[in-house]
Short mmCIF file of C-alpha atoms in Angstrom, two decimals:
data_model
loop_
_atom_site.label_atom_id
_atom_site.label_comp_id
_atom_site.label_asym_id
_atom_site.label_seq_id
_atom_site.Cartn_x
_atom_site.Cartn_y
_atom_site.Cartn_z
CA MET A 1 129.18 -18.83 144.32
CA THR A 2 128.06 -21.34 141.76
CA VAL A 3 128.52 -21.77 138.00
CA ASP A 4 124.84 -21.37 138.01
CA THR A 5 124.62 -18.53 140.41
CA ALA A 6 127.59 -16.71 138.58
CA LEU A 7 125.38 -15.82 135.46
CA LYS A 8 122.43 -13.81 134.55
CA ALA A 9 119.35 -16.14 134.36
CA ASP A 10 118.57 -14.57 130.63
CA HIS A 11 123.10 -14.88 129.61
CA ASP A 12 121.22 -17.36 126.44
CA LEU A 13 125.08 -18.39 126.19
CA GLU A 14 125.18 -22.40 125.47
CA PRO A 15 127.83 -24.81 127.01
CA LEU A 16 130.65 -26.18 125.38
CA GLU A 17 132.73 -29.19 126.15
CA SER A 18 136.00 -28.00 127.47
CA SER A 19 139.11 -29.43 129.30
CA GLN A 20 139.16 -27.09 131.71
CA GLY A 21 136.35 -25.14 134.02
CA THR A 22 133.07 -24.21 132.41
CA LEU A 23 132.73 -22.73 128.89
CA LEU A 24 129.75 -20.91 127.77
CA ILE A 25 129.61 -19.44 124.08
CA GLY A 26 127.20 -17.33 122.53
CA GLN A 27 126.67 -15.85 118.54
CA SER A 28 124.54 -12.98 117.87
CA VAL A 29 122.54 -12.60 114.65
CA ALA A 30 124.15 -10.79 112.05
CA ASN A 31 121.79 -6.99 111.61
CA PRO A 32 122.71 -4.16 110.23
CA PRO A 33 123.69 -1.34 112.66
CA THR A 34 121.71 1.27 113.55
CA TRP A 35 123.45 4.06 111.93
CA THR A 36 122.50 2.71 108.41
CA ASN A 37 119.17 3.96 109.00
CA VAL A 38 121.25 7.41 108.66
CA LEU A 39 122.34 6.02 105.37
CA ALA A 40 119.35 4.31 103.87
CA HIS A 41 117.72 7.79 103.38
CA TYR A 42 120.70 7.84 100.39
CA SER A 43 120.91 4.51 99.50
CA PRO A 44 118.38 2.16 100.23
CA GLU A 45 121.04 -0.74 99.44
CA VAL A 46 123.05 0.18 102.36
CA ARG A 47 121.20 -1.93 104.54
CA ALA A 48 121.23 -5.00 102.87
CA ARG A 49 125.02 -4.86 102.01
CA LEU A 50 125.98 -3.86 105.47
CA ARG A 51 125.75 -6.62 108.67
CA THR A 52 127.64 -6.00 112.04
CA GLN A 53 127.45 -9.34 114.99
CA SER A 54 129.05 -10.28 118.10
CA CYS A 55 130.30 -13.16 119.79
CA SER A 56 130.61 -13.89 123.62
CA ALA A 57 132.39 -16.25 125.38
CA VAL A 58 132.77 -16.87 129.42
CA LEU A 59 135.05 -19.64 130.64
CA LEU A 60 134.75 -20.49 134.14
CA VAL A 61 137.08 -21.92 136.75
CA GLU A 62 137.25 -22.56 140.49
CA VAL A 63 140.08 -22.15 142.13
CA GLY A 64 141.23 -23.32 145.80
CA SER A 65 139.70 -25.67 147.93
CA GLY A 66 136.78 -25.62 150.88
CA LYS A 67 136.26 -22.26 152.42
CA GLY A 68 138.95 -20.61 150.08
CA LYS A 69 137.15 -21.67 147.02
CA ARG A 70 136.95 -18.90 144.57
CA LEU A 71 135.01 -19.37 140.99
CA PHE A 72 137.29 -16.93 138.10
CA ALA A 73 135.19 -15.53 134.99
CA LEU A 74 137.27 -14.80 132.17
CA CYS A 75 135.64 -13.11 129.46
CA PHE A 76 135.70 -12.71 125.85
CA GLY A 77 134.19 -10.68 123.39
CA GLN A 78 130.55 -9.41 125.27
CA GLY A 79 131.12 -12.00 127.56
CA HIS A 80 131.32 -9.78 130.25
CA HIS A 81 127.38 -9.04 129.91
CA ALA A 82 126.40 -12.27 131.22
CA ILE A 83 128.13 -12.40 134.38
CA GLU A 84 125.15 -11.74 137.40
CA ASP A 85 126.36 -7.88 139.13
CA ASP A 86 125.83 -9.53 142.54
CA ALA A 87 128.55 -12.29 141.93
CA ILE A 88 131.01 -9.98 140.73
CA GLN A 89 134.05 -9.53 143.31
CA ARG A 90 133.99 -5.54 143.60
CA GLY A 91 137.08 -3.96 143.88
CA PHE A 92 139.37 -7.33 142.70
CA GLY A 93 140.84 -5.88 140.04
CA LEU A 94 141.52 -2.34 141.39
CA ARG A 95 143.25 -3.90 144.43
CA VAL A 96 145.12 -6.58 142.32
CA VAL A 97 146.89 -3.34 140.82
CA LEU A 98 147.37 -1.63 143.56
CA ASN A 99 149.46 -4.15 145.24
CA SER A 100 151.44 -5.50 141.96
CA VAL A 101 152.15 -1.32 140.69
CA SER A 102 154.22 0.56 143.19
CA ARG A 103 153.40 4.53 143.27
CA SER A 104 156.21 5.79 140.37
CA GLN A 105 154.85 3.12 137.83
CA LEU A 106 151.12 4.68 137.06
CA ARG A 107 149.50 5.05 133.56
CA THR A 108 146.15 5.24 134.31
CA LEU A 109 143.78 6.58 137.26
CA ASP A 110 139.69 7.09 137.46
CA SER A 111 138.25 8.83 140.18
CA ALA A 112 135.09 10.16 141.95
CA SER A 113 133.64 13.15 143.61
CA LEU A 114 130.62 11.62 145.25
CA ASP A 115 128.52 14.36 144.92
CA THR A 116 124.42 14.95 143.78
CA THR A 117 126.37 15.54 140.52
CA VAL A 118 128.99 12.56 140.20
CA MET A 119 132.05 14.32 138.84
CA GLN A 120 134.27 11.35 137.46
CA ARG A 121 137.83 12.23 136.10
CA ARG A 122 140.66 10.22 134.15
CA VAL A 123 143.75 11.12 133.75
CA GLN A 124 146.34 8.97 131.70
CA ALA A 125 149.98 9.16 131.58
CA SER A 126 151.91 8.94 128.47
CA ARG A 127 154.45 6.88 130.45
CA ASP A 128 154.81 5.39 133.75
CA THR A 129 154.18 8.58 136.30
CA ASP A 130 154.38 9.12 139.75
CA LEU A 131 150.84 9.41 141.81
CA SER A 132 151.24 12.97 142.85
CA ALA A 133 151.29 13.53 139.03
CA PHE A 134 147.43 12.68 138.53
CA ASP A 135 146.66 15.58 141.19
CA LEU A 136 144.58 13.19 142.81
CA ASP A 137 142.68 14.31 145.90
CA ALA A 138 142.83 11.18 148.01
CA ASN A 139 140.66 12.81 150.50
CA ARG A 140 138.13 13.64 148.37
CA ASN A 141 137.93 11.22 145.49
CA LEU A 142 136.73 7.80 145.44
CA LEU A 143 139.61 6.00 143.69
CA ARG A 144 138.03 3.59 141.24
CA LEU A 145 139.89 2.23 138.20
CA ALA A 146 144.52 2.14 138.17
CA SER A 147 146.44 1.03 135.51
CA GLY A 148 150.10 0.87 135.62
CA THR A 149 153.21 -1.48 135.65
CA PRO A 150 153.70 -4.31 137.73
CA LYS A 151 157.02 -3.92 140.37
CA MET A 152 157.63 -7.81 139.07
CA ASP A 153 156.79 -9.26 135.56
CA ASP A 154 156.35 -12.62 136.65
CA PHE A 155 152.75 -12.29 136.72
CA ALA A 156 152.22 -9.88 133.78
CA LYS A 157 153.60 -7.14 131.88
CA ALA A 158 150.92 -4.32 132.37
CA LEU A 159 148.12 -4.61 134.47
CA ALA A 160 144.47 -2.56 134.76
CA GLY A 161 141.62 -2.97 137.28
CA LYS A 162 138.71 -1.65 138.40
CA ASP A 163 136.14 -4.70 139.45
CA ALA A 164 137.32 -6.72 136.63
CA LEU A 165 141.43 -7.03 136.14
CA HIS A 166 142.75 -7.15 132.51
CA LEU A 167 146.46 -7.92 132.05
CA ARG A 168 149.02 -8.08 129.08
CA ALA A 169 150.85 -11.17 129.79
CA ALA A 170 152.52 -14.46 128.15
CA PHE A 171 150.15 -16.93 128.58
CA ASP A 172 150.18 -20.51 129.29
CA PRO A 173 147.24 -22.26 128.87
CA SER A 174 148.05 -25.04 130.85
CA LYS A 175 148.57 -22.65 133.70
CA LEU A 176 145.86 -21.16 133.44
CA SER A 177 144.70 -21.94 137.41
CA GLU A 178 148.31 -21.21 138.19
CA MET A 179 147.50 -17.47 136.76
CA CYS A 180 144.08 -17.36 138.55
CA GLU A 181 145.40 -18.27 141.57
CA LYS A 182 148.61 -15.60 141.62
CA ALA A 183 145.79 -13.39 140.78
CA LEU A 184 144.02 -14.18 143.94
CA ASN A 185 146.95 -13.57 146.16
CA LEU A 186 147.57 -10.61 144.64
CA PHE A 187 143.68 -9.28 145.71
CA GLN A 188 144.61 -10.73 149.02
CA ALA A 189 147.83 -9.37 149.82
CA THR A 190 148.30 -5.98 151.79
CA ASP A 191 151.02 -4.23 149.94
CA TYR A 192 148.86 -1.13 148.76
CA LYS A 193 148.91 0.15 151.88
CA LYS A 194 152.53 1.34 151.37
CA ASP A 195 151.38 3.80 148.57
CA PHE A 196 147.55 3.72 148.56
CA ALA A 197 146.27 3.22 152.19
CA PHE A 198 143.52 6.17 151.62
CA ILE A 199 141.10 3.71 149.98
CA ASP A 200 140.71 2.31 152.91
CA HIS A 201 139.03 5.76 154.02
CA VAL A 202 136.04 3.59 151.98
CA GLN A 203 135.58 0.20 152.63
CA PRO A 204 133.24 -2.06 150.94
CA VAL A 205 130.50 -3.75 152.72
CA ALA A 206 130.13 -7.49 152.86
CA ASP A 207 127.99 -8.47 155.26
CA ARG A 208 124.15 -9.64 153.07
CA ALA A 209 122.68 -8.80 156.46
CA LEU A 210 123.87 -5.07 156.61
CA THR A 211 123.16 -4.26 153.06
CA ASP A 212 120.20 -5.62 153.10
CA ARG A 213 119.07 -3.13 156.04
CA LEU A 214 121.08 -0.13 154.41
CA ASP A 215 118.89 -1.00 151.34
CA ALA A 216 116.31 -0.59 153.36
CA LEU A 217 116.79 2.34 154.23
CA ALA A 218 117.67 3.76 150.78
CA PHE A 219 114.39 2.68 150.02
CA LYS A 220 112.60 4.26 152.56
CA ASP A 221 113.98 7.35 151.21
CA LEU A 222 112.92 6.67 147.92
CA GLU A 223 109.75 5.94 149.13
CA ALA A 224 109.65 9.74 150.76
CA MET A 225 110.60 11.14 147.34
CA VAL A 226 107.73 9.22 145.68
CA ASP A 227 105.39 11.05 148.64
CA GLY A 228 106.79 14.89 147.81
CA ASN A 229 109.00 15.05 150.48
CA VAL A 230 113.38 15.93 150.10
CA SER A 231 115.89 13.38 150.08
CA ASP A 232 119.61 13.30 149.46
CA LEU A 233 119.29 10.16 147.46
CA HIS A 234 120.35 10.68 143.61
CA LEU A 235 121.39 8.83 140.37
CA ALA A 236 124.63 8.87 138.24
CA ILE A 237 126.01 6.57 135.77
CA PRO A 238 129.11 4.90 137.73
CA ASP A 239 131.38 4.83 134.48
CA VAL A 240 133.42 7.57 132.53
CA LEU A 241 131.77 7.59 129.30
CA THR A 242 132.85 8.74 125.97
CA PRO A 243 131.94 12.68 124.91
CA GLU A 244 130.11 10.61 121.84
CA ALA A 245 128.11 9.30 124.24
CA ASN A 246 125.41 11.69 123.92
CA LEU A 247 122.39 9.12 124.62
CA GLU A 248 118.59 9.25 125.66
CA ILE A 249 117.88 6.83 127.93
CA GLY A 250 114.29 5.54 129.62
CA TYR A 251 112.74 3.65 132.82
CA PHE A 252 111.97 -0.41 132.91
CA GLY A 253 110.61 -2.25 135.28
CA ASN A 254 107.73 -3.68 137.41
CA GLY A 255 105.86 -0.89 138.44
CA LEU A 256 106.67 1.82 136.42
CA PRO A 257 104.47 2.86 133.04
CA SER A 258 104.22 0.22 130.27
CA GLY A 259 103.93 1.17 126.25
CA PRO A 260 106.02 3.67 124.42
CA LYS A 261 108.56 5.08 127.14
CA MET A 262 109.62 8.47 127.64
CA ALA A 263 113.12 9.54 126.13
CA TYR A 264 114.90 11.56 128.85
CA GLY A 265 118.46 13.19 127.87
CA GLU A 266 120.26 12.13 131.24
CA LEU A 267 120.40 10.39 134.36
CA ALA A 268 118.14 12.26 137.10
CA ILE A 269 116.28 11.06 140.38
CA GLU A 270 113.56 13.87 139.49
CA ASP A 271 112.63 12.40 136.00
CA TYR A 272 113.26 8.45 137.79
CA VAL A 273 110.83 9.23 140.82
CA ASP A 274 107.91 10.99 138.18
CA GLU A 275 108.39 8.03 136.56
CA LEU A 276 107.39 6.19 139.73
CA ARG A 277 104.71 8.19 140.12
CA LYS A 278 103.09 7.92 137.11
CA GLY A 279 103.69 3.65 137.34
CA SER A 280 102.33 1.47 139.88
CA PHE A 281 105.07 2.53 142.51
CA THR A 282 103.02 0.25 144.68
CA GLN A 283 103.78 -2.89 143.23
CA ILE A 284 107.46 -2.36 144.18
CA ALA A 285 107.55 -3.80 147.80
CA ASN A 286 111.20 -3.15 148.73
CA MET A 287 114.72 -2.39 147.35
CA ALA A 288 115.27 -6.24 146.09
CA GLU A 289 112.48 -5.77 143.59
CA ILE A 290 113.98 -2.48 142.15
CA LYS A 291 117.76 -4.53 141.97
CA ARG A 292 115.79 -7.37 140.09
CA SER A 293 114.09 -5.33 137.72
CA HIS A 294 114.59 -1.62 137.39
CA GLU A 295 116.94 -1.31 134.49
CA VAL A 296 117.85 2.15 132.42
CA ARG A 297 117.99 1.43 128.59
CA VAL A 298 119.07 3.49 125.48
CA ILE A 299 115.69 4.60 123.53
CA THR A 300 114.88 3.85 120.15
CA ASP A 301 111.41 4.97 118.52
CA GLY A 302 110.31 4.70 122.44
CA GLU A 303 111.38 1.25 122.58
CA GLY A 304 113.89 0.41 124.86
CA ASP A 305 117.43 -1.58 123.71
CA ARG A 306 117.91 -4.54 125.85
CA ASP A 307 121.52 -5.00 124.57
CA HIS A 308 122.28 -1.23 126.00
CA LYS A 309 120.89 -1.33 129.35
CA ARG A 310 122.22 -1.68 133.17
CA ARG A 311 120.59 -2.24 136.41
CA LEU A 312 119.44 1.14 137.79
CA TYR A 313 120.34 0.31 141.26
CA THR A 314 124.10 0.56 140.27
CA CYS A 315 123.61 4.24 139.20
CA PHE A 316 122.22 4.92 142.74
CA VAL A 317 124.18 7.66 145.84
CA HIS A 318 123.46 7.60 148.56
CA GLU A 319 124.49 8.23 151.74
CA VAL A 320 123.12 6.97 155.27
CA THR A 321 123.85 6.70 158.92
CA LEU A 322 123.05 4.04 161.06
CA HIS A 323 124.57 3.16 164.49
CA LYS A 324 126.38 6.46 164.05
CA ASP A 325 128.66 4.53 161.01
CA ILE A 326 128.54 6.48 157.76
CA PHE A 327 127.46 4.36 154.45
CA VAL A 328 127.69 5.38 151.29
CA LEU A 329 126.18 3.68 148.22
CA PHE A 330 127.99 3.97 144.76
CA ASP A 331 128.11 1.89 141.59
CA GLY A 332 125.77 -0.71 142.78
CA GLN A 333 127.97 -1.19 146.33
CA TRP A 334 127.82 -0.35 150.15
CA PHE A 335 131.14 1.33 151.16
CA LEU A 336 131.58 1.98 155.29
CA ILE A 337 133.42 5.31 155.83
CA SER A 338 136.35 4.46 158.38
CA ARG A 339 135.89 5.67 161.97
CA ASP A 340 139.12 7.86 161.98
CA TYR A 341 138.35 9.44 157.88
CA HIS A 342 135.23 10.36 159.77
CA ALA A 343 136.52 11.82 162.80
CA GLU A 344 139.02 13.38 160.61
CA ILE A 345 136.34 15.28 158.34
CA GLU A 346 134.10 15.91 161.16
CA ASP A 347 136.74 18.17 163.39
CA ALA A 348 137.57 20.08 160.33
CA TYR A 349 133.45 20.82 159.42
CA LYS A 350 132.80 21.80 162.87
CA VAL A 351 135.56 24.39 162.72
CA LEU A 352 133.86 25.73 159.74
CA LEU A 353 130.32 25.56 161.21
CA LYS A 354 129.41 29.13 162.93
CA PRO A 355 126.20 30.43 163.84
CA ALA A 356 124.00 31.32 161.18
CA PHE A 357 123.43 34.90 160.44
CA ARG A 358 119.74 33.91 159.78
CA ALA A 359 118.86 30.41 161.68
CA SER A 360 115.21 29.76 159.87
CA THR A 361 113.49 30.39 156.66
CA THR A 362 109.89 29.65 154.76
CA ALA A 363 111.17 30.41 151.66
CA LYS A 364 110.74 27.57 149.46
CA ASN A 365 113.90 28.12 147.38
CA GLU A 366 117.22 30.31 147.02
CA ARG A 367 115.65 32.94 144.76
CA GLU A 368 112.76 33.90 147.58
CA PHE A 369 115.24 33.57 150.10
CA ILE A 370 117.40 36.54 148.52
CA ALA A 371 114.19 38.42 148.07
CA GLU A 372 113.74 38.13 152.15
CA LEU A 373 117.05 39.14 152.77
CA GLY A 374 116.77 42.13 150.22
CA PRO A 375 115.49 44.79 153.11
CA GLU A 376 117.82 43.74 155.42
CA HIS A 377 120.12 47.08 156.64
CA HIS A 378 123.34 44.97 157.52
CA LEU A 379 123.39 43.45 153.89
CA LEU A 380 123.81 44.56 150.40
CA SER A 381 122.23 42.39 147.63
CA MET A 382 124.89 41.37 144.93
CA ASP A 383 122.82 38.20 143.50
CA GLN A 384 123.61 38.58 139.97
CA THR A 385 125.86 40.93 139.62
CA LYS A 386 128.43 39.59 136.76
CA VAL A 387 132.77 40.94 137.25
CA SER A 388 135.02 39.74 134.83
CA PRO A 389 138.48 39.48 135.90
CA LYS A 390 141.10 41.15 133.81
CA GLY A 391 141.63 39.32 130.27
CA ALA A 392 138.59 37.42 130.85
CA ALA A 393 135.70 39.48 129.67
CA GLY A 394 132.96 37.24 129.26
CA ALA A 395 133.84 35.66 132.59
CA ASN A 396 130.83 37.18 134.20
CA LEU A 397 132.23 36.09 137.60
CA GLU A 398 129.15 36.76 140.56
CA PRO A 399 132.09 38.36 143.44
CA CYS A 400 128.80 36.93 146.08
CA ASP A 401 125.07 36.90 146.76
CA PHE A 402 125.61 39.71 149.27
CA LEU A 403 127.79 41.89 151.01
CA SER A 404 127.48 42.54 154.60
CA ARG A 405 128.83 45.53 156.67
CA SER A 406 130.81 43.05 158.75
CA LYS A 407 132.93 42.01 155.69
CA GLN A 408 131.57 38.81 154.52
CA LEU A 409 130.84 37.60 151.44
CA ILE A 410 127.83 35.37 151.50
CA HIS A 411 127.07 32.55 149.01
CA LEU A 412 123.75 31.01 149.21
CA LYS A 413 122.36 27.84 148.28
CA ASP A 414 119.66 25.91 148.30
CA GLY A 415 121.33 23.06 149.95
CA HIS A 416 118.12 20.62 148.61
CA ALA A 417 117.97 21.64 145.18
CA SER A 418 119.21 19.59 141.61
CA ALA A 419 122.15 21.24 141.64
CA PRO A 420 125.25 19.60 143.67
CA LEU A 421 126.93 21.83 147.06
CA SER A 422 130.03 21.80 145.03
CA HIS A 423 129.35 24.35 142.65
CA LEU A 424 128.46 26.42 145.88
CA TRP A 425 131.78 25.30 147.31
CA ASN A 426 133.68 26.06 143.98
CA GLN A 427 131.48 29.68 143.66
CA GLY A 428 132.97 31.17 146.64
CA LEU A 429 136.54 29.52 145.88
CA VAL A 430 136.84 31.47 142.19
CA ALA A 431 135.50 34.18 143.45
CA ALA A 432 137.77 34.55 146.05
CA GLU A 433 140.73 33.87 144.18
CA ALA A 434 139.87 36.57 141.28
CA PHE A 435 139.27 38.66 144.71
CA VAL A 436 142.47 38.94 145.76
CA SER A 437 144.86 38.18 143.02
CA ASP A 438 143.11 40.62 140.05
CA GLU A 439 142.53 44.28 140.37
CA VAL A 440 140.41 44.82 137.35
CA PHE A 441 138.21 42.21 139.50
CA ARG A 442 138.03 44.41 142.60
CA LYS A 443 137.18 47.75 140.67
CA GLY A 444 134.71 45.75 138.92
CA PHE A 445 133.41 44.30 142.49
CA ARG A 446 133.76 48.00 143.83
CA ALA A 447 131.86 50.26 141.35
CA ALA A 448 128.42 46.70 141.17
CA ALA A 449 128.87 47.96 145.01
CA LYS A 450 127.82 51.64 144.43
CA LYS A 451 125.21 50.83 141.36
CA ARG A 452 123.36 48.25 143.92
CA GLU A 453 124.10 50.93 146.66
CA LYS A 454 121.74 53.14 144.42
CA LYS A 455 119.18 50.41 143.51
CA PHE A 456 118.66 49.78 146.95
CA THR A 457 119.21 53.09 148.92
CA LYS A 458 121.70 52.16 151.27
CA ASN A 459 125.31 53.04 151.71
CA GLY A 460 128.87 52.33 153.60
CA PHE A 461 129.25 48.92 151.69
CA ALA A 462 131.27 50.30 148.48
CA LYS A 463 133.99 51.73 151.08
CA LEU A 464 134.36 48.38 152.67
CA LEU A 465 136.47 47.33 149.03
CA PRO A 466 139.46 48.29 147.71
CA ASP A 467 139.14 51.19 145.81
CA GLY A 468 142.76 51.01 144.10
CA ARG A 469 144.71 52.63 146.02
CA SER A 470 143.99 51.07 149.21
CA LYS A 471 145.35 47.54 149.33
CA LEU A 472 143.60 44.46 150.12
CA ILE A 473 143.44 43.01 153.43
CA PRO A 474 141.98 39.13 152.86
CA SER A 475 142.34 38.54 156.65
CA GLU A 476 139.22 41.22 156.98
CA PHE A 477 137.18 39.94 154.90
CA ALA A 478 135.48 36.26 155.81
CA VAL A 479 134.04 33.92 152.67
CA VAL A 480 130.57 32.98 154.18
CA PHE A 481 128.42 30.05 152.64
CA GLY A 482 125.15 29.97 153.76
CA VAL A 483 123.14 26.48 152.86
CA MET A 484 119.27 26.42 153.40
CA ARG A 485 117.92 22.91 153.97
CA HIS A 486 115.93 20.50 155.79
CA LEU A 487 116.23 19.22 159.02
CA TYR A 488 117.04 15.18 159.14
CA VAL A 489 114.40 13.52 159.94
CA SER A 490 116.50 10.64 161.93
CA SER A 491 118.05 13.62 164.27
CA GLY A 492 115.84 16.11 163.92
CA THR A 493 119.31 18.07 163.15
CA LEU A 494 120.20 19.85 160.35
CA GLY A 495 124.17 18.83 158.58
CA LEU A 496 125.44 18.13 154.90
CA PRO A 497 125.73 15.23 153.10
CA PHE A 498 129.52 13.42 154.44
CA PHE A 499 131.15 14.33 150.65
CA SER A 500 130.02 17.38 150.58
CA LYS A 501 131.55 18.30 153.99
CA VAL A 502 134.68 16.45 152.16
CA ALA A 503 134.51 18.94 149.38
CA LEU A 504 133.78 21.35 151.80
CA GLY A 505 137.38 21.26 153.65
CA ALA A 506 139.25 20.88 150.67
CA VAL A 507 137.99 24.33 149.11
CA ALA A 508 137.77 26.17 152.76
CA GLU A 509 141.58 25.24 152.59
CA ARG A 510 142.30 26.63 149.83
CA ILE A 511 140.64 30.01 150.31
CA THR A 512 142.29 30.11 153.78
CA ARG A 513 145.52 29.87 152.57
CA MET A 514 144.73 33.38 150.40
CA GLY A 515 144.19 35.04 154.39
CA PHE A 516 140.38 34.57 153.85
CA SER A 517 138.30 32.97 156.78
CA VAL A 518 135.91 30.45 155.59
CA GLU A 519 132.60 30.05 157.61
CA LEU A 520 129.68 27.42 157.42
CA HIS A 521 125.87 28.81 157.79
CA LEU A 522 123.35 26.16 157.52
CA ILE A 523 119.78 28.09 157.73
CA GLU A 524 116.75 25.90 158.55
CA LYS A 525 113.88 25.52 155.84
CA ARG A 526 110.80 25.64 158.04
#
């Protein structure tokens, strides 16, 4: 990596003579803040009186020699926006923190669960705290950021890291290179394996030829979506956003529609694909073109704000299988799922997978499939039945979509719809918890079943449920997750995305502890 390739082509920073490294600086022009547009309605003078501007600096320092030479970028102000995304060592800051901080000295953890809706979570303690207090599901969540107090204070008093490393330390400008060398040594250490070995479940892919091949597979799935086919490819902002960051965004780049932009209230693959269809998708040759030119920008009056943007590629979330290995794309980085971790999840998944109560369906969606199953003699539709537990009158939980004569509590989901499968898993979990622990919910469930028996002219279902005098025996019931899915094109088989299997395993374990059995039924969408 060189100074020239480390910075974006349009960085607009100017070089300044420096006694060490390469220093580049930038100063923005003073302009009224955007929020003065509101105040100007009441006081026109406000736009002339208020100004805001920012400054940037990047100091690039080479450390080491020969093949071990690395380039460090020390960023000040808005300088980090000038760094080329591909030049960043992903996970550098996180690895330094985990090699420096013991499990009992953590202050903040950020994690992400990778589903069709990415759930990001930040837990922050008021003082140094043990890992166990953060309630991190190491098998389900990707650890993104950590902060805490180092075991030794010869490097820093406090550390926080994701890709970048942030530190609080007494700084001697004459020892800058030594500090960078120490940070590099901490990155290369393996101390993290003692308390944080689970981060190796997902390992960054560094091989450029392999990432290019994975990008080609992801682009092929994007092409399929533009053609109207289904894929598990989706979009998510890979950062924890502040609650007030409720902005409208638009899609920009080669092959996308020009002129005033459609403003969207959220990032969604469906909207992006619609924009590709309205534009000239044939101009986009490959994923490299999307990496180069496609951006998500904040929209103001139909125009994109060039100061508030990010590469769209960093928002892709996808999973592909290559040579029996599972790879996941998140935050612009491909990760390899370790084979031991993959085998562990697959073994648990196979235990749950059972022959489906309906092998296939021509229904286009969940609603049509529920209508198709309604006449079945052995099933009672409980779809859209709302029952509330004690003390939660407005909870309106759905006990299940269907109750079977063999005491199956069946929950259904179209596995290719926009709602994530994790919603289905959690629906089954919450309903099971209410069923086993709340007598008011059980009575409500039985009463709702009686009403449905009358509605559909069926009988014998309500008596399968506890009546208030009889005791619930969870082992007599099975929680069944029925998922409608298209066959995978590559293998011709039915399956689930890897991280959906991870989430299912965690939920199934909790339901099983209550005494219920848990089954997964995959129904082919024809």
